[in-house]
PDB file of C-alpha atoms in Angstrom:
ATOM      1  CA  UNK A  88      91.016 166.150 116.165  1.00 83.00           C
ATOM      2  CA  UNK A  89      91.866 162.411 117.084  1.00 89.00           C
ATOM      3  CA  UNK A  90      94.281 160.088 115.570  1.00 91.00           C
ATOM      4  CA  UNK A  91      91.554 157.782 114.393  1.00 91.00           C
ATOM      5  CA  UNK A  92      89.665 161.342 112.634  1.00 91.00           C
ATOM      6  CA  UNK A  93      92.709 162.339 110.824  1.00 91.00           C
ATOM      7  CA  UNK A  94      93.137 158.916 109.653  1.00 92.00           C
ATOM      8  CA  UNK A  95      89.676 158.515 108.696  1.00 91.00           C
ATOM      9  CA  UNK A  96      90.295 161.972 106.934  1.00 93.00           C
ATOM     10  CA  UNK A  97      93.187 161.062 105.238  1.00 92.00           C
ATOM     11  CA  UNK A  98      92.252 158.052 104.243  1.00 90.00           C
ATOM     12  CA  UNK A  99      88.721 159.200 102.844  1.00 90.00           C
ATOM     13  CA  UNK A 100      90.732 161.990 100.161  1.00 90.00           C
ATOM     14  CA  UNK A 101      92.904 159.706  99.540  1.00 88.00           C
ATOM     15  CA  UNK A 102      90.402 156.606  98.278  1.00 85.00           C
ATOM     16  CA  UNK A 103      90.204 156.547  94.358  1.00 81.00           C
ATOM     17  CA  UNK A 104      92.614 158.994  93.492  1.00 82.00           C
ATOM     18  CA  UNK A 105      95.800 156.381  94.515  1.00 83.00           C
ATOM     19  CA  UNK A 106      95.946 152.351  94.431  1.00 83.00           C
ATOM     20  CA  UNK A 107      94.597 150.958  97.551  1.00 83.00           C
ATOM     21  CA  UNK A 108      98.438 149.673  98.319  1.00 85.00           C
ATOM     22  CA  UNK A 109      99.771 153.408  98.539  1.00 87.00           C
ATOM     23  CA  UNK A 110      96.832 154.266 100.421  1.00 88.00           C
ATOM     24  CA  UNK A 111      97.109 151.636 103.448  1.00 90.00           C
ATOM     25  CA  UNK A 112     101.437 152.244 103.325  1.00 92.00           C
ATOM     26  CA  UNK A 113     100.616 155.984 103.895  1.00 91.00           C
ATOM     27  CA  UNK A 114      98.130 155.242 106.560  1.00 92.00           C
ATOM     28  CA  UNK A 115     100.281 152.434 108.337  1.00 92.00           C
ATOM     29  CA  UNK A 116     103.370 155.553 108.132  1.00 94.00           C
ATOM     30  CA  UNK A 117     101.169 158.058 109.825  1.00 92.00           C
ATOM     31  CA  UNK A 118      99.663 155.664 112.388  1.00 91.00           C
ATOM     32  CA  UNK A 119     103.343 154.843 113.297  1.00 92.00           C
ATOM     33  CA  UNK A 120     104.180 158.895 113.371  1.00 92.00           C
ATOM     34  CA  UNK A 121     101.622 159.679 116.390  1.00 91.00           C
ATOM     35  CA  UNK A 122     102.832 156.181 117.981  1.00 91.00           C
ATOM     36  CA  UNK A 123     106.064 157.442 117.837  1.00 91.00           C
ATOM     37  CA  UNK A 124     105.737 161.289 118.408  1.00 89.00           C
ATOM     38  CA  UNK A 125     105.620 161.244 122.389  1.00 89.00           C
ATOM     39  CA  UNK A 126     103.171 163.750 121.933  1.00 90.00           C
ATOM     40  CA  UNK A 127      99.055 163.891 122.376  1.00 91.00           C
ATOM     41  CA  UNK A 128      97.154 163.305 119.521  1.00 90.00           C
ATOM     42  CA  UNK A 129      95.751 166.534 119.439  1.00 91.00           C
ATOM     43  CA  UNK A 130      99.283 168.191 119.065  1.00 92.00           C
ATOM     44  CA  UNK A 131     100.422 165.649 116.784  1.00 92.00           C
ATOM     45  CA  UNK A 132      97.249 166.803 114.749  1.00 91.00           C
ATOM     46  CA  UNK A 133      98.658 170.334 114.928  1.00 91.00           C
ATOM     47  CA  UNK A 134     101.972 169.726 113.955  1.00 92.00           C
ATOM     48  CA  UNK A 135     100.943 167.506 110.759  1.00 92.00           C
ATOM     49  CA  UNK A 136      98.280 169.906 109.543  1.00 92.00           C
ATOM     50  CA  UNK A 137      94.846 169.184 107.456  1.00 93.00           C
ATOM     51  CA  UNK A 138      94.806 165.664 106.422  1.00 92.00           C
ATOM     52  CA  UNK A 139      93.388 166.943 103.450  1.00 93.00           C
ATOM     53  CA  UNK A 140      96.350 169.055 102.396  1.00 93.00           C
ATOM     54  CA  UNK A 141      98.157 166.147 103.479  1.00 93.00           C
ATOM     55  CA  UNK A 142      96.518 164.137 100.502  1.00 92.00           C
ATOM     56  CA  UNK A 143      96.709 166.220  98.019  1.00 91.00           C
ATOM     57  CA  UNK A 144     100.113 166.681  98.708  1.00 92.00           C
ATOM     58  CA  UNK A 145     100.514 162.659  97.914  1.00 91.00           C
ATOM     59  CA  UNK A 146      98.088 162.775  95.430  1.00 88.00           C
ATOM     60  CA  UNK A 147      99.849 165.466  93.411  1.00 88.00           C
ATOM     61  CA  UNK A 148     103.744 163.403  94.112  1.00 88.00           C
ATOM     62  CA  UNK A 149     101.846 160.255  92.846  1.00 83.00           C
ATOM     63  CA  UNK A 150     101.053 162.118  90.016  1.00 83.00           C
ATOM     64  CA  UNK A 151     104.104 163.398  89.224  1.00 85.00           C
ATOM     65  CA  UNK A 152     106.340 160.196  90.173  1.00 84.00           C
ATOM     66  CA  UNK A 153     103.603 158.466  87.355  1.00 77.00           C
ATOM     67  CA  UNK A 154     104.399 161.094  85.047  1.00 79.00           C
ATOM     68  CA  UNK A 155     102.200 160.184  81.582  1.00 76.00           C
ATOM     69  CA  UNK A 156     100.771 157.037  83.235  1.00 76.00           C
ATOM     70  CA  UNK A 157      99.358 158.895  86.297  1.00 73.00           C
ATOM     71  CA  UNK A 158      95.635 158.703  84.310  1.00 77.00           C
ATOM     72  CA  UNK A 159      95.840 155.154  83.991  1.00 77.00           C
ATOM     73  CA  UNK A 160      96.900 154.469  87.419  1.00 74.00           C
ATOM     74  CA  UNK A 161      94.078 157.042  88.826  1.00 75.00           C
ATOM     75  CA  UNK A 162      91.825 155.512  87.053  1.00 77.00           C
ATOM     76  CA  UNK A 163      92.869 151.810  87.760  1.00 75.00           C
ATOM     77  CA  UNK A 164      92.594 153.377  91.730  1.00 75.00           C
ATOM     78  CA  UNK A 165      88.955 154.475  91.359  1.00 75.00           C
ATOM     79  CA  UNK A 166      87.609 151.523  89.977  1.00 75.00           C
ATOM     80  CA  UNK A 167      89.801 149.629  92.762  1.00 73.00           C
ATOM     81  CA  UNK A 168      87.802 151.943  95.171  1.00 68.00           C
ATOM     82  CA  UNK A 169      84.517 151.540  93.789  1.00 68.00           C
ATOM     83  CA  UNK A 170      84.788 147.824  93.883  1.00 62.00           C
ATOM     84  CA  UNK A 171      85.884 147.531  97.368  1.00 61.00           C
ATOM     85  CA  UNK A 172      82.969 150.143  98.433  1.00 58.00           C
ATOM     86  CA  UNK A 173      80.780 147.717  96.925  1.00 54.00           C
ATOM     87  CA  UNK A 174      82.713 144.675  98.514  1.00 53.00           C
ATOM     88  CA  UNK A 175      82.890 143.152  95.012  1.00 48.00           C
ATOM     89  CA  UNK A 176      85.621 140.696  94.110  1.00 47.00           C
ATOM     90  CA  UNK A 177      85.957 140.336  90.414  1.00 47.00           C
ATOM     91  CA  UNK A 178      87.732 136.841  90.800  1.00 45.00           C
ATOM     92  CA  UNK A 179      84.900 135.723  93.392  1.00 46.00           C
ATOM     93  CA  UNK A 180      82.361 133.204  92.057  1.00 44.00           C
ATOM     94  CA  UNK A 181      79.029 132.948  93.912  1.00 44.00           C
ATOM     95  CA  UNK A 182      80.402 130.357  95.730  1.00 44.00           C
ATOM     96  CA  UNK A 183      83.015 132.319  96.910  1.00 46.00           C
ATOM     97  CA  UNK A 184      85.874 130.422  95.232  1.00 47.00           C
ATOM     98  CA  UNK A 185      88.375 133.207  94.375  1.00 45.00           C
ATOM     99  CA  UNK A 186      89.581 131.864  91.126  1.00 51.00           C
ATOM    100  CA  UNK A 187      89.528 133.157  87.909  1.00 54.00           C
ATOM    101  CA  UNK A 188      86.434 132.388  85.940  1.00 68.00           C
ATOM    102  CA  UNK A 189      86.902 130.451  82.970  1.00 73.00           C
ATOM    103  CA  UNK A 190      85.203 132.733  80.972  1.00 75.00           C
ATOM    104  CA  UNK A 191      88.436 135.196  82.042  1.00 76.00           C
ATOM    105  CA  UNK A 192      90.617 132.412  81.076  1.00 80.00           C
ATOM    106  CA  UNK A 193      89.164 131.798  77.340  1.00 84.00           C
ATOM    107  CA  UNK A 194      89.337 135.686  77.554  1.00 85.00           C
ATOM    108  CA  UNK A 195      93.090 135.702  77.951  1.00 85.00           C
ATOM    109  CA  UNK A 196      93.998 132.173  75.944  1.00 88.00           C
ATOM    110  CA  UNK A 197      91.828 133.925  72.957  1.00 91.00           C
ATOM    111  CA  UNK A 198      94.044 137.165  73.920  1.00 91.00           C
ATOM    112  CA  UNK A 199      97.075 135.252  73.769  1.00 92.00           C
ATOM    113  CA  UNK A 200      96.111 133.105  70.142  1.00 94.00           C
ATOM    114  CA  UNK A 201      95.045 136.446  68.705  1.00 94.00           C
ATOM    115  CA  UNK A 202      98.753 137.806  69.604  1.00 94.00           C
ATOM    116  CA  UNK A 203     100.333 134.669  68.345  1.00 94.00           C
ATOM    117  CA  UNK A 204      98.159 134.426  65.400  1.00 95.00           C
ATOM    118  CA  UNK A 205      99.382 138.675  64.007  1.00 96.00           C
ATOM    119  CA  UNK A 206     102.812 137.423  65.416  1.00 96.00           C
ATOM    120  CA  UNK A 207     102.412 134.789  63.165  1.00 95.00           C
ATOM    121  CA  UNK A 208     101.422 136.460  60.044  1.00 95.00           C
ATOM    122  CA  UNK A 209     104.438 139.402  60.104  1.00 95.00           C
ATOM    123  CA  UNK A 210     106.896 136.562  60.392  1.00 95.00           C
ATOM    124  CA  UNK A 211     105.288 135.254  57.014  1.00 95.00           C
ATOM    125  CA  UNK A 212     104.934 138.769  55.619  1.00 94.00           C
ATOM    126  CA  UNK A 213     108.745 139.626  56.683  1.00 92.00           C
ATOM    127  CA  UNK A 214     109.736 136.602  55.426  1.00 92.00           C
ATOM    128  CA  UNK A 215     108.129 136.425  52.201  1.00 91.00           C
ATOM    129  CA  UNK A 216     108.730 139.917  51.340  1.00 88.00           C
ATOM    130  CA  UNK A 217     112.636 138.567  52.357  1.00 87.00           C
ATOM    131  CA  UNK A 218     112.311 135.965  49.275  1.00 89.00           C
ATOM    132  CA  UNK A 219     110.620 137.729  46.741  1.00 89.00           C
ATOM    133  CA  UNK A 220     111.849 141.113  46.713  1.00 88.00           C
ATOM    134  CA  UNK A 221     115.502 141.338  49.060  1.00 88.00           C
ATOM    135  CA  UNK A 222     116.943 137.904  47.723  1.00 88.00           C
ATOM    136  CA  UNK A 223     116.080 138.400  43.578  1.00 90.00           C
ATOM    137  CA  UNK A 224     117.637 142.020  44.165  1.00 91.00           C
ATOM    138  CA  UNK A 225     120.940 140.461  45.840  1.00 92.00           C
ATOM    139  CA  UNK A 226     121.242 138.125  43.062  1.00 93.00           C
ATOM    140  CA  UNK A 227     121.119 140.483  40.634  1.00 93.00           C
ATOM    141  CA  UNK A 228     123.346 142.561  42.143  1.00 94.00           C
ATOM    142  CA  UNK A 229     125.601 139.550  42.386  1.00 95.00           C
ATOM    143  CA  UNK A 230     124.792 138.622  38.425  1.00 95.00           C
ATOM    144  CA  UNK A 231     126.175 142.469  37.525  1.00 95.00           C
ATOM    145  CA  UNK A 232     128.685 142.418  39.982  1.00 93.00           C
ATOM    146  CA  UNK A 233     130.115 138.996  38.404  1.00 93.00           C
ATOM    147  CA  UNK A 234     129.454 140.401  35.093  1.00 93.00           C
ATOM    148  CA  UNK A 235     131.487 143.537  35.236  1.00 93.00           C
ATOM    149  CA  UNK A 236     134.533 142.072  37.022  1.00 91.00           C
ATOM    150  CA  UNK A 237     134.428 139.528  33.642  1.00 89.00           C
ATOM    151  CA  UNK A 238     134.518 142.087  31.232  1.00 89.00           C
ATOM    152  CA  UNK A 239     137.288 144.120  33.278  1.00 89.00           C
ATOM    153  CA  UNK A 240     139.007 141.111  32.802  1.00 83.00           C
ATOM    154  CA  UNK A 241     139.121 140.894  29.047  1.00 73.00           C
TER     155      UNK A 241
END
């Protein structure tokens, strides 16, 4: 096996099961560990095993270093995958302008008015539910308190 078939291996089991990031920083360390080796790239093969073992072996620490979240991000890395197969670009307009389109925008200013609106509303409900049930019972506890420090008085 050559350098540029374990790679290819590698690579290929690694695609959609990790973000594209981890993927080319794992490549980019193994390319560097058969420049460096001194050895042929058929030994350096040997000595580093199946690629394939090699991925699950990353797959599985991703997984674990992800801990509950490792779905999400597997899933996040598949549709990453899927979309660079295709060569889509989700920000990419048909005129190839890579900026969001403003139908993502609205998206996120109606995302971010919804949030402010509920924000909104359990400030109201806190502080309504401050003046017409906390403060009344404070006074009243204020009213007895006054009341029974008068009649200890007398």
């Amino acid at each position: 096996m050559t350098k540029h078939e374990f790679l290819s291996e590698l690579r290929s089991a690694l695609e959609g099961n990790i973000p594209v990031q981890d993927i080319e920083e794992n490549i980019r360390f193994y390319d560097s560990y058969f420049q460096e080796s001194g050895k042929s790239e058929r030994e350096t093969c040997e000595e580093l095993g199946d690629p394939r073992l090699i991925a699950r072996t990353l797959i599985d620490s991703f997984t674990a270093a992800k801990g509950p979240m490792a779905d999400f991000y597997k899933e996040q890395a598949r549709n990453e995958y899927s979309r660079e197969s295709r060569g889509d670009n989700p920000y990419q307009d048909a005129a190839g302008d890579s900026g969001v389109k403003w139908y993502d925008k609205l998206f996120h200013y109606v995302m971010l008015l919804s949030i402010a609106v509920i924000v909104g509303a359990v400030l109201i409900f806190v502080l309504k539910f401050t003046i017409t049930v906390v403060i009344p019972v404070i006074v009243i506890v204020l009213i007895v308190k006054f009341l029974l420090d008068l009649f200890r008085r007398y």
